[in-house]
Coordinates of C-alpha atoms in Angstrom, one line a residue:
M1 CA 25.7 -10.8 42.8
R2 CA 22.3 -12.7 42.0
D3 CA 21.0 -12.1 45.5
H4 CA 22.2 -8.6 46.3
P5 CA 19.4 -6.7 46.9
R6 CA 20.8 -3.3 45.3
L7 CA 21.4 -5.0 42.0
P8 CA 18.7 -5.6 39.3
T9 CA 19.9 -9.2 39.1
S10 CA 18.3 -9.9 42.5
P11 CA 14.6 -10.8 42.8
G12 CA 14.6 -8.5 46.0
F13 CA 15.5 -5.5 43.9
W14 CA 12.0 -5.5 42.1
R15 CA 9.4 -4.3 44.8
S16 CA 6.2 -3.3 43.1
P17 CA 3.3 -5.2 44.3
L18 CA 1.7 -4.6 40.8
R19 CA 3.9 -7.3 39.1
G20 CA 2.3 -10.5 38.7
P21 CA 0.8 -13.1 36.2
W22 CA -2.4 -11.5 35.9
F23 CA -1.2 -8.0 35.3
T24 CA 1.2 -9.2 32.6
A25 CA -1.2 -11.6 31.0
V26 CA -3.7 -8.7 30.5
L27 CA -1.4 -6.6 28.7
G28 CA 0.0 -9.4 26.8
L29 CA -3.5 -10.4 25.4
V30 CA -4.1 -6.9 24.4
L31 CA -0.8 -6.9 22.6
L32 CA -1.3 -10.1 20.9
V33 CA -4.4 -8.6 19.1
G34 CA -3.1 -5.3 18.5
V35 CA 0.3 -6.4 17.1
T36 CA -1.3 -9.0 14.8
V37 CA -3.5 -6.1 13.4
L38 CA -0.3 -4.0 13.0
F39 CA 1.4 -6.7 11.1
V40 CA -1.2 -7.6 8.8
T41 CA -2.0 -4.0 7.9
G42 CA 1.8 -3.5 7.5
L43 CA 2.0 -6.2 4.9
V44 CA -1.0 -4.6 3.4
S45 CA 0.7 -1.2 3.0
Y46 CA 3.6 -3.2 1.5
A47 CA 1.3 -4.7 -1.0
A48 CA -0.3 -1.2 -1.9
Y49 CA 3.0 -0.1 -3.4
N50 CA 2.8 -2.9 -6.1
P51 CA 6.3 -3.9 -5.1
D52 CA 7.0 -6.5 -7.9
L53 CA 5.7 -4.0 -10.6
S54 CA 8.9 -2.2 -11.0
R55 CA 12.1 -1.8 -9.0
V56 CA 11.4 1.9 -8.5
N57 CA 8.2 0.9 -6.4
D58 CA 10.1 -1.4 -4.0
M59 CA 12.2 0.3 -1.4
T60 CA 13.1 -3.0 0.3
P61 CA 15.9 -4.8 -1.9
D62 CA 17.2 -8.2 -1.4
K63 CA 14.3 -9.3 0.5
G64 CA 14.0 -12.7 -0.7
V65 CA 11.3 -15.0 0.6
L66 CA 10.2 -12.2 3.1
G67 CA 8.9 -10.1 0.1
F68 CA 6.2 -12.5 -0.8
Y69 CA 3.5 -10.7 -2.9
L70 CA -0.2 -11.9 -2.9
F71 CA -2.3 -9.8 -5.0
A72 CA -2.4 -6.5 -7.2
W73 CA -3.4 -3.6 -5.1
P74 CA -7.1 -2.7 -6.1
T75 CA -8.5 0.8 -7.0
G76 CA -11.7 0.5 -4.9
P77 CA -13.0 1.4 -2.7
V78 CA -11.1 4.7 -2.9
W79 CA -10.7 5.1 0.8
L80 CA -9.2 1.5 1.2
Y81 CA -5.6 2.8 1.7
R82 CA -6.9 5.6 4.0
F83 CA -8.4 3.2 6.2
T84 CA -5.9 0.6 6.2
Q85 CA -2.6 2.8 6.9
G86 CA -4.7 5.2 9.1
L87 CA -5.4 2.0 11.2
H88 CA -1.9 0.9 11.2
V89 CA -0.6 4.2 12.4
T90 CA -3.3 5.1 14.7
L91 CA -3.3 1.6 16.3
G92 CA 0.6 1.7 16.7
I93 CA 0.7 4.9 18.5
T94 CA -2.3 3.9 20.7
L95 CA -0.3 0.8 21.7
V96 CA 2.7 2.7 23.0
P97 CA 1.3 2.8 26.7
V98 CA 0.6 -1.0 26.7
L99 CA 3.9 -1.9 25.1
L100 CA 5.8 0.1 27.9
A101 CA 3.8 -1.2 30.6
K102 CA 4.1 -5.0 29.5
L103 CA 8.0 -4.5 29.3
W104 CA 8.0 -2.9 32.7
S105 CA 5.7 -5.8 34.0
V106 CA 8.6 -8.4 32.9
V107 CA 11.7 -6.5 33.2
P108 CA 12.9 -8.6 36.1
R109 CA 13.3 -11.5 33.7
L110 CA 15.7 -9.6 31.4
F111 CA 17.9 -9.4 34.4
A112 CA 17.7 -13.0 35.6
L113 CA 20.6 -15.1 36.5
P114 CA 22.1 -17.4 35.2
P115 CA 21.7 -16.3 31.7
A116 CA 20.8 -19.8 30.5
R117 CA 19.8 -22.9 32.6
S118 CA 19.4 -25.0 29.6
L119 CA 19.3 -25.1 25.8
A120 CA 15.6 -24.4 25.7
H121 CA 16.1 -21.6 28.3
A122 CA 18.6 -19.9 26.2
L123 CA 16.5 -20.0 23.2
E124 CA 13.8 -18.6 25.2
R125 CA 15.9 -15.8 26.3
I126 CA 17.2 -15.0 22.8
S127 CA 13.6 -14.8 21.6
L128 CA 12.8 -12.6 24.6
L129 CA 15.7 -10.2 23.6
M130 CA 14.5 -10.3 19.9
L131 CA 11.0 -9.5 21.0
V132 CA 12.0 -6.5 23.5
G133 CA 14.6 -5.2 20.9
G134 CA 12.5 -5.5 18.0
G135 CA 9.3 -4.0 19.5
L136 CA 11.0 -1.0 20.8
F137 CA 12.8 -0.7 17.3
E138 CA 9.4 -1.0 15.1
F139 CA 7.6 1.4 17.6
T140 CA 10.3 4.0 17.5
T141 CA 11.0 4.1 13.9
G142 CA 7.3 4.1 13.3
V143 CA 6.7 7.0 15.5
L144 CA 9.6 9.0 14.2
N145 CA 8.4 8.3 10.7
V146 CA 4.9 9.7 11.3
Q147 CA 6.5 12.7 12.9
L148 CA 8.6 13.1 9.7
D149 CA 11.6 13.2 11.9
Y150 CA 14.3 10.7 10.2
V151 CA 17.1 10.4 12.7
F152 CA 17.7 7.1 12.0
P153 CA 20.4 5.9 9.9
G154 CA 19.2 4.6 6.4
S155 CA 15.8 4.5 4.6
F156 CA 12.8 4.0 6.8
Y157 CA 11.3 1.5 4.4
P158 CA 13.9 -1.3 4.5
L159 CA 14.7 -0.7 8.4
H160 CA 11.0 -1.1 9.2
F161 CA 10.4 -3.9 6.8
Y162 CA 13.0 -6.2 8.2
G163 CA 12.6 -4.9 11.6
A164 CA 8.8 -6.1 11.5
W165 CA 9.8 -9.6 10.4
V166 CA 12.4 -10.1 13.2
F167 CA 9.9 -8.6 15.8
F168 CA 7.1 -10.7 14.5
A169 CA 9.0 -14.1 14.2
A170 CA 10.0 -13.3 17.9
F171 CA 6.3 -12.3 18.8
V172 CA 4.8 -15.6 17.3
A173 CA 7.2 -17.8 19.1
H174 CA 6.5 -16.1 22.4
A175 CA 2.8 -16.2 21.9
V176 CA 2.8 -19.8 21.2
L177 CA 4.6 -20.5 24.3
K178 CA 2.7 -17.9 26.7
T179 CA -0.7 -17.5 25.5
P180 CA -2.1 -20.6 27.2
T181 CA -0.7 -19.5 30.5
A182 CA -1.8 -15.9 30.0
L183 CA -5.4 -17.3 29.3
R184 CA -5.4 -19.4 32.7
A185 CA -4.1 -16.4 34.4
V186 CA -6.9 -13.9 33.1
R187 CA -9.7 -16.5 33.6
H188 CA -8.7 -17.9 36.9
R189 CA -6.7 -15.0 38.5
L190 CA -4.0 -17.1 39.2
R191 CA -2.0 -16.3 42.4
E192 CA 0.7 -19.2 41.5
R193 CA 4.2 -18.6 42.4
S194 CA 5.9 -16.6 39.6
D195 CA 9.4 -14.9 39.1
L196 CA 7.4 -11.7 38.5
V197 CA 5.8 -11.6 41.9
P198 CA 8.3 -9.8 44.3
P199 CA 9.4 -11.6 47.4
R200 CA 9.3 -8.8 49.4
P201 CA 6.6 -6.4 47.9
D202 CA 6.1 -2.5 48.8
A203 CA 2.9 -1.4 50.3
P204 CA 0.7 -0.9 47.3
T205 CA -0.4 2.7 46.4
V206 CA -2.7 1.7 43.4
S207 CA -4.5 -1.4 42.5
R208 CA -3.8 -3.5 39.4
R209 CA -7.0 -2.4 37.8
G210 CA -6.2 1.2 38.7
A211 CA -2.8 0.7 36.8
L212 CA -4.6 -0.9 33.8
G213 CA -7.0 2.1 33.9
L214 CA -4.0 4.3 33.7
V215 CA -2.7 2.5 30.9
G216 CA -5.7 2.6 29.1
G217 CA -6.4 6.2 29.8
G218 CA -2.9 6.9 28.2
S219 CA -4.0 4.8 25.1
L220 CA -7.2 6.7 24.9
L221 CA -5.3 10.1 25.1
L222 CA -3.0 9.1 22.2
L223 CA -6.0 7.7 20.3
L224 CA -7.8 11.2 20.5
T225 CA -4.8 13.0 19.7
T226 CA -3.8 11.1 16.6
V227 CA -6.8 9.6 14.8
G228 CA -8.1 13.0 13.4
Q229 CA -5.1 13.0 10.8
S230 CA -6.9 9.9 9.2
L231 CA -10.5 11.0 9.7
G232 CA -10.2 14.7 8.5
G233 CA -12.9 17.1 8.7
P234 CA -13.6 18.5 12.1
F235 CA -11.6 15.7 13.8
R236 CA -8.5 17.1 12.5
R237 CA -8.4 19.6 15.1
T238 CA -7.8 16.9 17.6
A239 CA -4.8 15.5 15.8
L240 CA -2.5 17.2 18.2
L241 CA 0.4 14.7 17.7
A242 CA 0.2 14.4 13.9
P243 CA 2.1 16.8 11.9
H244 CA -0.6 17.1 9.1
G245 CA -3.3 17.3 11.9
T246 CA -3.7 21.0 13.0
A247 CA -1.2 22.5 10.8
D248 CA -2.8 25.2 8.7
P249 CA -2.3 24.3 5.0
G250 CA -3.8 27.6 4.0
G251 CA -7.1 28.2 2.4
G252 CA -8.8 28.2 -1.0
P253 CA -9.2 25.5 -3.4
N254 CA -5.7 24.2 -2.8
G255 CA -5.8 24.6 0.9
F256 CA -5.2 20.9 2.0
Q257 CA -2.3 19.2 3.4
I258 CA 1.1 18.1 1.6
N259 CA 4.3 16.5 2.6
K260 CA 6.8 18.0 0.1
T261 CA 6.8 21.6 -1.2
A262 CA 7.8 22.5 -4.9
A263 CA 10.8 24.6 -3.2
Y264 CA 11.8 21.4 -1.3
A265 CA 11.5 19.4 -4.5
G266 CA 13.7 21.8 -6.5
I267 CA 10.9 22.8 -8.8
T268 CA 11.3 26.3 -10.2
A269 CA 8.9 28.4 -11.9
A270 CA 10.8 27.9 -15.2
D271 CA 10.4 24.3 -14.8
T272 CA 6.6 24.5 -15.0
H273 CA 6.2 27.7 -17.1
E274 CA 3.8 26.8 -20.1
D275 CA 6.6 27.7 -22.6
N276 CA 8.9 25.3 -21.3
W277 CA 6.9 22.4 -19.9
R278 CA 5.8 19.4 -22.2
L279 CA 4.4 16.1 -21.1
V280 CA 6.2 13.2 -22.8
V281 CA 4.2 10.1 -23.4
T282 CA 6.0 7.0 -24.7
G283 CA 4.1 3.8 -26.0
R284 CA 3.5 1.2 -28.3
T285 CA 3.4 3.6 -31.4
G286 CA 6.1 6.0 -30.3
T287 CA 6.3 9.2 -28.4
V288 CA 4.2 12.3 -28.3
R289 CA 4.9 15.8 -26.6
L290 CA 1.9 17.6 -25.1
S291 CA 1.7 21.1 -23.9
R292 CA -0.7 22.0 -21.1
S293 CA -2.9 23.7 -23.8
Q294 CA -2.9 20.4 -25.8
L295 CA -3.9 18.5 -22.6
L296 CA -7.0 21.0 -22.1
R297 CA -8.2 20.3 -25.5
L298 CA -8.4 16.5 -24.7
P299 CA -11.5 15.2 -23.1
Q300 CA -11.6 16.2 -19.5
H301 CA -12.7 14.1 -16.6
S302 CA -13.4 14.5 -12.9
S303 CA -13.0 12.4 -9.7
S304 CA -13.4 13.0 -6.1
L305 CA -10.7 11.4 -4.3
P306 CA -8.4 11.6 -1.1
I307 CA -4.8 11.7 -0.6
A308 CA -3.5 9.0 1.9
C309 CA 0.0 8.7 3.0
V310 CA 2.1 6.2 4.7
E311 CA 2.7 8.5 7.8
G312 CA -1.2 7.8 8.3
W313 CA -2.6 11.2 7.4
S314 CA -5.1 11.7 4.8
T315 CA -7.2 14.6 3.1
A316 CA -10.8 14.9 2.5
D317 CA -11.9 14.1 -0.6
Q318 CA -10.8 16.7 -3.3
W319 CA -12.4 17.5 -6.8
W320 CA -9.9 16.7 -9.4
R321 CA -10.2 17.1 -13.2
G322 CA -7.9 16.5 -16.0
V323 CA -7.1 13.8 -18.6
R324 CA -7.8 10.2 -18.0
L325 CA -4.5 7.9 -17.9
R326 CA -6.2 5.3 -20.3
D327 CA -6.9 8.1 -22.7
L328 CA -3.1 9.2 -22.6
A329 CA -2.4 5.4 -23.1
A330 CA -4.6 5.3 -26.2
L331 CA -2.5 8.1 -27.5
V332 CA 0.4 6.0 -28.0
G333 CA -1.2 2.9 -29.1
Y334 CA -3.1 1.2 -26.3
D335 CA -6.9 1.3 -27.5
G336 CA -7.8 -1.7 -25.6
D337 CA -6.7 -2.7 -22.2
P338 CA -3.8 -0.2 -21.2
P339 CA -0.8 -1.4 -19.6
D340 CA 1.5 -0.5 -16.8
V341 CA 2.9 2.9 -16.7
L342 CA 6.2 4.3 -15.4
V343 CA 5.7 8.0 -14.2
E344 CA 8.7 10.4 -13.8
S345 CA 8.6 13.7 -12.2
L346 CA 10.3 16.9 -12.9
Q347 CA 11.9 16.4 -9.3
R348 CA 15.4 15.4 -10.0
H349 CA 16.4 13.8 -6.5
G350 CA 14.6 11.9 -3.7
A351 CA 12.6 8.8 -3.2
F352 CA 9.6 8.4 -5.4
R353 CA 10.6 10.9 -8.1
R354 CA 9.8 7.9 -10.4
A355 CA 7.0 5.5 -9.6
A356 CA 5.0 2.8 -11.4
L357 CA 1.2 2.3 -11.7
R358 CA -0.4 -1.2 -12.5
A359 CA -2.4 -1.7 -15.5
N360 CA -5.7 -2.0 -13.4
Q361 CA -4.9 1.7 -11.9
V362 CA -4.4 2.9 -15.3
A363 CA -7.6 1.5 -16.6
D364 CA -9.7 2.9 -14.0
G365 CA -11.7 5.7 -15.2
R366 CA -11.0 7.8 -12.0
S367 CA -7.1 7.7 -12.6
L368 CA -6.3 11.1 -14.0
L369 CA -3.4 13.2 -14.9
A370 CA -5.0 16.1 -13.0
L371 CA -4.5 19.7 -14.0
F372 CA -7.0 21.1 -11.7
V373 CA -8.3 20.5 -8.1
N374 CA -11.5 22.0 -6.7
G375 CA -12.0 24.1 -9.7
E376 CA -8.8 25.8 -9.8
E377 CA -5.3 25.1 -11.3
L378 CA -3.1 23.1 -9.4
S379 CA -0.7 25.2 -7.2
P380 CA 3.0 24.7 -7.2
D381 CA 3.2 22.7 -4.0
H382 CA 0.1 20.3 -5.3
G383 CA 2.1 19.4 -8.6
R384 CA 1.5 22.1 -11.1
P385 CA 1.4 21.8 -14.0
A386 CA 0.1 18.2 -13.5
R387 CA 0.1 15.4 -11.3
I388 CA -1.3 11.8 -11.0
I389 CA -4.2 11.1 -8.8
V390 CA -5.2 7.3 -8.5
P391 CA -8.0 6.0 -6.3
A392 CA -6.9 4.0 -3.3
A393 CA -3.2 4.4 -4.1
P394 CA -0.4 5.7 -1.5
G395 CA 0.2 9.3 -1.7
V396 CA 3.6 8.7 -2.9
L397 CA 2.4 7.1 -6.0
N398 CA 0.2 10.1 -7.0
T399 CA 3.3 11.7 -8.4
K400 CA 3.6 15.5 -8.6
W401 CA 5.1 17.4 -11.4
V402 CA 4.7 15.1 -14.0
A403 CA 7.2 15.1 -16.8
R404 CA 7.1 11.8 -18.6
L405 CA 4.6 8.8 -18.8
T406 CA 6.0 5.5 -20.2
F407 CA 3.4 2.9 -21.0
G408 CA 4.1 -0.8 -21.2
D409 CA 4.7 -3.9 -19.4
L410 CA 7.0 -3.2 -16.4

């Protein structure tokens, strides 16, 4: 079976003259840098949610030591999450052709027999299966999440989180074993014997450099049709593959991208009508209930801030106006440094209808309970009658349709 030329277990089955140590090494070194950046920016995105602040922010239960948390997420610069998550998503999509080409270049090894020649070889094969399976899983779930297409079972957050650790553990082991060989292959253009080199190659139709150019061209095309969702402005028209790229959000002051409409969240006109809606603020000295007209009589402040979401899309800076969160904290007994706050929405179901903000986010003078955007009242889809806007925070922490604020240590 191993030597039958019509079976993939036979070296003679694989005839492409492109396969070889140099071609595989170049692709591997690109992925070495790219996947490392992806993993780091993924951990940064995890940190941006302040997962140890409150259980409502942490979508990855029972993570144990994998959920180590190094720092409180800062509020500046205001474009921080827009940059880090935009880089994470755009780079991930851009690397898809490189990943597929790398897997194609080493596919003969996945069918090699016997499955294990020794204990060390068996461990290497297991790590290779974890690497390939983990890589395909992470890239697939990431791309589906960017497209807002949740066909996979379960929540995206724990699936992508745990998958990332499995993939990166196998990736590190593979890199330690293979990077020295890859560097030698690239530096010296080694023509050494390798199981990647077919024993009876077909005649070449394209050079290896040409094949790399094709892979690079595919990555460049994906970059150009994705990056606009993070850059915004005129570049948004180039974001053909992004759900919040070329889609028209409408005109006027409220004409910018959203993820979730009021109708989707189950918010009705009766819920937000001025006669019915009250903001409940709870803290050290008790509870106060504020109507919209009472909020308007409080000192009003403005902030120019973007919204950036985990899917990699972001808006341009919008001009928000409303009451500072630290002023609302002062109403319930926190005149000095304000504490953390739990924000609850009128939305009754779904993820992040409750979200927690850390004290440094509450204390920042740009953090608002926004009542207006770009000089006009918030539209229902943008969170009327009031929404949270915090600099550098992930979009889901900028809660819309706010009903209650509970200040205190969480």
